[in-house]
Amino acid sequence: MKAIQFDQLGGPEVMSLREVPKPELRPGTVIVKNHIITINFGDIFFTRGEYIVKPVFPDTPGMEAAGIVDAVAPDVTDLKPGMRVAYIGMGSYADYTRIRPSRVIPLPDYMSFEQGAALPIAMLTAWHMLHTIHQTREGQTVLVHSAAGGVGIAAVQIAKAAGARVIGTVSSAEKAALVTKFGADEVIDYETQDFAAEVMRLSNNRGIDLILDAVGKPTFEKGLRCLAPFGHMILFGRAGGLPDPLNVAKLMEKSLTVSAFVLPLIYSNREVMRRGLEHSFQLIREGKLTVPIGGTFPLAQAVEAHRFVLSRRSTGKVLLIP
Ligand SMILES: NC(=O)c1ccc[n+]([C@@H]2O[C@H](COP(=O)([O-])OP(=O)(O)OC[C@H]3O[C@@H](n4cnc5c(N)ncnc54)[C@H](OP(=O)(O)O)[C@@H]3O)[C@@H](O)[C@H]2O)c1
């Protein structure tokens, strides 16, 4: 089968398409034939050796895809060959990937592989920050950084569906138009405007209740300054670099909360997973949650696809087609 592999740490250029053996079925696993593979920002950290999971060379990047179950180990009872599924799991930039069943989500008929492939990471990261880590309710204000990206655009829609007033930040006018189309009440171009000053102006100097921040260094400190009393910041990424260490005593002034979030832990909790999936499927059925496709590349062009995401021009999900 074909797979992207790399055997040294670095940027997109370390990846290449190779012919490799199909993964063997092992006890307690399934093999999925990938139809749509999504690019996540974490894949870029993975090839650099900066992700929580470290590569073992030669390794295959990728952590999310949708496709069809190809083979099921005899001790796996709840999945069958032929089922349409999406999953979170390492090594998805390939024709076939071996996955643990707890990381596999059966897809309902009404969900395309494209939308299905945006569910395990982008949609569920946004959902669990807004409804598991925070309790987003009507009347709250939510600031979503990089709001035109995969997680960002899902977060805008899920926060709107919860009744919040949503402000997005983006780095271009095209992205601002897209985020407005997906329901944001206000969008700030944080390349040309001081987002904290704008947030204070838009909130009549009250500040914001919840900030979802995966940019890090350029946004974190400023974000703390524009939180409302009892406001909450969730740090869940660092596309712009790690923020400076936090002096917790500073949070006392406005009774602020700072949390951090990482999605894979959620998959270990069946009940929390069930709640996130049930509500996400409901929002999808009601037409309130959909992630636009911002680019499609053949698997062989994974290098170009990573460069596109790094260029900050991509929107929604960028896909690889095996
Ligand atoms: N903790 C978790 O479990 C978890 C799960 C999923 C994703 N994440 C994190 O969430 C973020 C979004 O992930 P995604 O896969 O949906 O990516 P994405 O938002 O679709 O793509 C990247 C976007 O990040 C923004 N960005 C800000 N600073 C950047 C920089 N220095 N270089 C490149 N891009 C920069 C750009 O949008 P603007 O230019 O408009 O800002 C860019 O378009 C990433 O930081 C990722 O690591 C975390």
JSON list of C-alpha atoms and ligand atoms in Angstrom, two decimals, residues 39-45 48 51-52 63-64 88 121-122 124-126 129 145-153 169-172 175 190-191 213-216 218 235-241 260-265 308-318, ligand 1:
[
{"chain": "A", "resi": 39, "resn": "ILE", "atom": "CA", "xyz": [-4.63, 17.45, 8.10]},
{"chain": "A", "resi": 40, "resn": "ASN", "atom": "CA", "xyz": [-4.44, 18.65, 11.69]},
{"chain": "A", "resi": 41, "resn": "PHE", "atom": "CA", "xyz": [-2.03, 21.27, 12.96]},
{"chain": "A", "resi": 42, "resn": "GLY", "atom": "CA", "xyz": [-0.68, 18.61, 15.34]},
{"chain": "A", "resi": 43, "resn": "ASP", "atom": "CA", "xyz": [0.67, 16.69, 12.27]},
{"chain": "A", "resi": 44, "resn": "ILE", "atom": "CA", "xyz": [3.05, 19.60, 11.68]},
{"chain": "A", "resi": 45, "resn": "PHE", "atom": "CA", "xyz": [4.28, 19.37, 15.29]},
{"chain": "A", "resi": 48, "resn": "ARG", "atom": "CA", "xyz": [9.10, 18.27, 13.98]},
{"chain": "A", "resi": 51, "resn": "TYR", "atom": "CA", "xyz": [3.91, 16.65, 19.50]},
{"chain": "A", "resi": 52, "resn": "ILE", "atom": "CA", "xyz": [2.97, 14.72, 22.68]},
{"chain": "A", "resi": 63, "resn": "MET", "atom": "CA", "xyz": [-4.08, 11.31, 13.32]},
{"chain": "A", "resi": 64, "resn": "GLU", "atom": "CA", "xyz": [-7.54, 11.40, 11.75]},
{"chain": "A", "resi": 88, "resn": "ILE", "atom": "CA", "xyz": [-8.55, 9.44, 15.82]},
{"chain": "A", "resi": 121, "resn": "ILE", "atom": "CA", "xyz": [-10.69, 15.98, 16.21]},
{"chain": "A", "resi": 122, "resn": "ALA", "atom": "CA", "xyz": [-11.97, 19.36, 14.95]},
{"chain": "A", "resi": 124, "resn": "LEU", "atom": "CA", "xyz": [-15.06, 17.17, 19.23]},
{"chain": "A", "resi": 125, "resn": "THR", "atom": "CA", "xyz": [-12.19, 19.42, 20.37]},
{"chain": "A", "resi": 126, "resn": "ALA", "atom": "CA", "xyz": [-14.49, 22.43, 19.95]},
{"chain": "A", "resi": 129, "resn": "MET", "atom": "CA", "xyz": [-13.98, 22.80, 25.33]},
{"chain": "A", "resi": 145, "resn": "HIS", "atom": "CA", "xyz": [-8.96, 32.72, 17.94]},
{"chain": "A", "resi": 146, "resn": "SER", "atom": "CA", "xyz": [-8.08, 31.47, 14.42]},
{"chain": "A", "resi": 147, "resn": "ALA", "atom": "CA", "xyz": [-11.83, 31.20, 13.94]},
{"chain": "A", "resi": 148, "resn": "ALA", "atom": "CA", "xyz": [-11.63, 30.22, 10.24]},
{"chain": "A", "resi": 149, "resn": "GLY", "atom": "CA", "xyz": [-9.54, 27.09, 10.98]},
{"chain": "A", "resi": 150, "resn": "GLY", "atom": "CA", "xyz": [-10.80, 23.55, 11.48]},
{"chain": "A", "resi": 151, "resn": "VAL", "atom": "CA", "xyz": [-11.39, 23.71, 15.24]},
{"chain": "A", "resi": 152, "resn": "GLY", "atom": "CA", "xyz": [-12.17, 27.44, 15.10]},
{"chain": "A", "resi": 153, "resn": "ILE", "atom": "CA", "xyz": [-15.05, 27.26, 12.66]},
{"chain": "A", "resi": 169, "resn": "THR", "atom": "CA", "xyz": [-10.25, 36.51, 15.31]},
{"chain": "A", "resi": 170, "resn": "VAL", "atom": "CA", "xyz": [-8.66, 35.83, 11.91]},
{"chain": "A", "resi": 171, "resn": "SER", "atom": "CA", "xyz": [-5.71, 37.06, 9.86]},
{"chain": "A", "resi": 172, "resn": "SER", "atom": "CA", "xyz": [-7.39, 38.12, 6.59]},
{"chain": "A", "resi": 175, "resn": "LYS", "atom": "CA", "xyz": [-11.34, 34.51, 6.48]},
{"chain": "A", "resi": 190, "resn": "TYR", "atom": "CA", "xyz": [-5.94, 40.54, 14.52]},
{"chain": "A", "resi": 191, "resn": "GLU", "atom": "CA", "xyz": [-3.23, 41.31, 11.99]},
{"chain": "A", "resi": 213, "resn": "ASP", "atom": "CA", "xyz": [-6.74, 30.07, 22.44]},
{"chain": "A", "resi": 214, "resn": "ALA", "atom": "CA", "xyz": [-4.56, 27.75, 20.33]},
{"chain": "A", "resi": 215, "resn": "VAL", "atom": "CA", "xyz": [-2.24, 30.52, 19.10]},
{"chain": "A", "resi": 216, "resn": "GLY", "atom": "CA", "xyz": [-0.34, 30.92, 22.40]},
{"chain": "A", "resi": 218, "resn": "PRO", "atom": "CA", "xyz": [1.05, 36.25, 20.55]},
{"chain": "A", "resi": 235, "resn": "LEU", "atom": "CA", "xyz": [-5.25, 27.12, 26.12]},
{"chain": "A", "resi": 236, "resn": "PHE", "atom": "CA", "xyz": [-5.34, 24.19, 23.71]},
{"chain": "A", "resi": 237, "resn": "GLY", "atom": "CA", "xyz": [-2.49, 24.78, 21.26]},
{"chain": "A", "resi": 238, "resn": "ARG", "atom": "CA", "xyz": [0.53, 26.92, 20.43]},
{"chain": "A", "resi": 239, "resn": "ALA", "atom": "CA", "xyz": [0.59, 27.59, 16.69]},
{"chain": "A", "resi": 240, "resn": "GLY", "atom": "CA", "xyz": [2.40, 30.88, 17.42]},
{"chain": "A", "resi": 241, "resn": "GLY", "atom": "CA", "xyz": [4.70, 29.50, 20.15]},
{"chain": "A", "resi": 260, "resn": "ALA", "atom": "CA", "xyz": [-5.59, 23.64, 29.33]},
{"chain": "A", "resi": 261, "resn": "PHE", "atom": "CA", "xyz": [-7.16, 21.02, 27.08]},
{"chain": "A", "resi": 262, "resn": "VAL", "atom": "CA", "xyz": [-5.98, 18.00, 25.14]},
{"chain": "A", "resi": 263, "resn": "LEU", "atom": "CA", "xyz": [-8.54, 15.88, 23.30]},
{"chain": "A", "resi": 264, "resn": "PRO", "atom": "CA", "xyz": [-7.21, 12.26, 23.36]},
{"chain": "A", "resi": 265, "resn": "LEU", "atom": "CA", "xyz": [-7.91, 11.94, 27.13]},
{"chain": "A", "resi": 308, "resn": "PHE", "atom": "CA", "xyz": [-0.60, 25.35, 2.66]},
{"chain": "A", "resi": 309, "resn": "VAL", "atom": "CA", "xyz": [-1.72, 25.03, 6.32]},
{"chain": "A", "resi": 310, "resn": "LEU", "atom": "CA", "xyz": [1.50, 26.68, 7.53]},
{"chain": "A", "resi": 311, "resn": "SER", "atom": "CA", "xyz": [0.93, 29.60, 5.12]},
{"chain": "A", "resi": 312, "resn": "ARG", "atom": "CA", "xyz": [-2.12, 30.63, 7.21]},
{"chain": "A", "resi": 313, "resn": "ARG", "atom": "CA", "xyz": [-4.19, 30.80, 3.99]},
{"chain": "A", "resi": 314, "resn": "SER", "atom": "CA", "xyz": [-6.15, 27.60, 4.64]},
{"chain": "A", "resi": 315, "resn": "THR", "atom": "CA", "xyz": [-9.68, 27.58, 6.03]},
{"chain": "A", "resi": 316, "resn": "GLY", "atom": "CA", "xyz": [-11.78, 24.78, 7.52]},
{"chain": "A", "resi": 317, "resn": "LYS", "atom": "CA", "xyz": [-10.35, 21.32, 6.98]},
{"chain": "A", "resi": 318, "resn": "VAL", "atom": "CA", "xyz": [-7.63, 20.49, 4.47]},
{"chain": "B", "resi": 1, "resn": "LIG", "atom": "N1", "xyz": [-5.50, 20.35, 22.43]},
{"chain": "B", "resi": 1, "resn": "LIG", "atom": "C1", "xyz": [-6.07, 19.58, 21.52]},
{"chain": "B", "resi": 1, "resn": "LIG", "atom": "O1", "xyz": [-6.52, 18.48, 21.80]},
{"chain": "B", "resi": 1, "resn": "LIG", "atom": "C2", "xyz": [-6.15, 20.09, 20.11]},
{"chain": "B", "resi": 1, "resn": "LIG", "atom": "C3", "xyz": [-6.94, 19.41, 19.16]},
{"chain": "B", "resi": 1, "resn": "LIG", "atom": "C4", "xyz": [-7.01, 19.93, 17.87]},
{"chain": "B", "resi": 1, "resn": "LIG", "atom": "C5", "xyz": [-6.31, 21.09, 17.54]},
{"chain": "B", "resi": 1, "resn": "LIG", "atom": "N2", "xyz": [-5.54, 21.69, 18.48]},
{"chain": "B", "resi": 1, "resn": "LIG", "atom": "C6", "xyz": [-4.82, 22.94, 18.16]},
{"chain": "B", "resi": 1, "resn": "LIG", "atom": "O2", "xyz": [-5.78, 23.85, 17.66]},
{"chain": "B", "resi": 1, "resn": "LIG", "atom": "C7", "xyz": [-5.19, 24.68, 16.67]},
{"chain": "B", "resi": 1, "resn": "LIG", "atom": "C8", "xyz": [-6.02, 24.61, 15.42]},
{"chain": "B", "resi": 1, "resn": "LIG", "atom": "O3", "xyz": [-5.86, 23.33, 14.84]},
{"chain": "B", "resi": 1, "resn": "LIG", "atom": "P1", "xyz": [-6.42, 23.00, 13.40]},
{"chain": "B", "resi": 1, "resn": "LIG", "atom": "O4", "xyz": [-5.91, 21.66, 13.06]},
{"chain": "B", "resi": 1, "resn": "LIG", "atom": "O5", "xyz": [-7.88, 23.29, 13.38]},
{"chain": "B", "resi": 1, "resn": "LIG", "atom": "O6", "xyz": [-5.62, 24.06, 12.50]},
{"chain": "B", "resi": 1, "resn": "LIG", "atom": "P2", "xyz": [-6.22, 25.31, 11.68]},
{"chain": "B", "resi": 1, "resn": "LIG", "atom": "O7", "xyz": [-6.75, 26.29, 12.67]},
{"chain": "B", "resi": 1, "resn": "LIG", "atom": "O8", "xyz": [-7.12, 24.83, 10.63]},
{"chain": "B", "resi": 1, "resn": "LIG", "atom": "O9", "xyz": [-4.94, 25.88, 10.90]},
{"chain": "B", "resi": 1, "resn": "LIG", "atom": "C9", "xyz": [-4.00, 26.69, 11.33]},
{"chain": "B", "resi": 1, "resn": "LIG", "atom": "C10", "xyz": [-4.43, 28.16, 11.55]},
{"chain": "B", "resi": 1, "resn": "LIG", "atom": "O10", "xyz": [-3.75, 28.58, 12.71]},
{"chain": "B", "resi": 1, "resn": "LIG", "atom": "C11", "xyz": [-3.60, 29.97, 12.69]},
{"chain": "B", "resi": 1, "resn": "LIG", "atom": "N3", "xyz": [-2.27, 30.37, 13.14]},
{"chain": "B", "resi": 1, "resn": "LIG", "atom": "C12", "xyz": [-2.02, 31.23, 14.14]},
{"chain": "B", "resi": 1, "resn": "LIG", "atom": "N4", "xyz": [-0.72, 31.40, 14.30]},
{"chain": "B", "resi": 1, "resn": "LIG", "atom": "C13", "xyz": [-0.09, 30.64, 13.37]},
{"chain": "B", "resi": 1, "resn": "LIG", "atom": "C14", "xyz": [1.26, 30.42, 13.04]},
{"chain": "B", "resi": 1, "resn": "LIG", "atom": "N5", "xyz": [2.25, 31.01, 13.69]},
{"chain": "B", "resi": 1, "resn": "LIG", "atom": "N6", "xyz": [1.53, 29.58, 12.00]},
{"chain": "B", "resi": 1, "resn": "LIG", "atom": "C15", "xyz": [0.56, 28.97, 11.33]},
{"chain": "B", "resi": 1, "resn": "LIG", "atom": "N7", "xyz": [-0.76, 29.14, 11.62]},
{"chain": "B", "resi": 1, "resn": "LIG", "atom": "C16", "xyz": [-1.08, 29.97, 12.62]},
{"chain": "B", "resi": 1, "resn": "LIG", "atom": "C17", "xyz": [-3.86, 30.42, 11.24]},
{"chain": "B", "resi": 1, "resn": "LIG", "atom": "O11", "xyz": [-5.12, 31.10, 11.24]},
{"chain": "B", "resi": 1, "resn": "LIG", "atom": "P3", "xyz": [-5.13, 32.71, 11.47]},
{"chain": "B", "resi": 1, "resn": "LIG", "atom": "O12", "xyz": [-3.98, 33.21, 10.67]},
{"chain": "B", "resi": 1, "resn": "LIG", "atom": "O13", "xyz": [-6.45, 33.17, 10.97]},
{"chain": "B", "resi": 1, "resn": "LIG", "atom": "O14", "xyz": [-4.95, 32.86, 12.95]},
{"chain": "B", "resi": 1, "resn": "LIG", "atom": "C18", "xyz": [-3.96, 29.11, 10.47]},
{"chain": "B", "resi": 1, "resn": "LIG", "atom": "O15", "xyz": [-4.81, 29.22, 9.35]},
{"chain": "B", "resi": 1, "resn": "LIG", "atom": "C19", "xyz": [-3.74, 24.21, 16.51]},
{"chain": "B", "resi": 1, "resn": "LIG", "atom": "O16", "xyz": [-2.90, 25.03, 17.29]},
{"chain": "B", "resi": 1, "resn": "LIG", "atom": "C20", "xyz": [-3.78, 22.80, 17.07]},
{"chain": "B", "resi": 1, "resn": "LIG", "atom": "O17", "xyz": [-2.52, 22.38, 17.56]},
{"chain": "B", "resi": 1, "resn": "LIG", "atom": "C21", "xyz": [-5.46, 21.22, 19.74]}
]
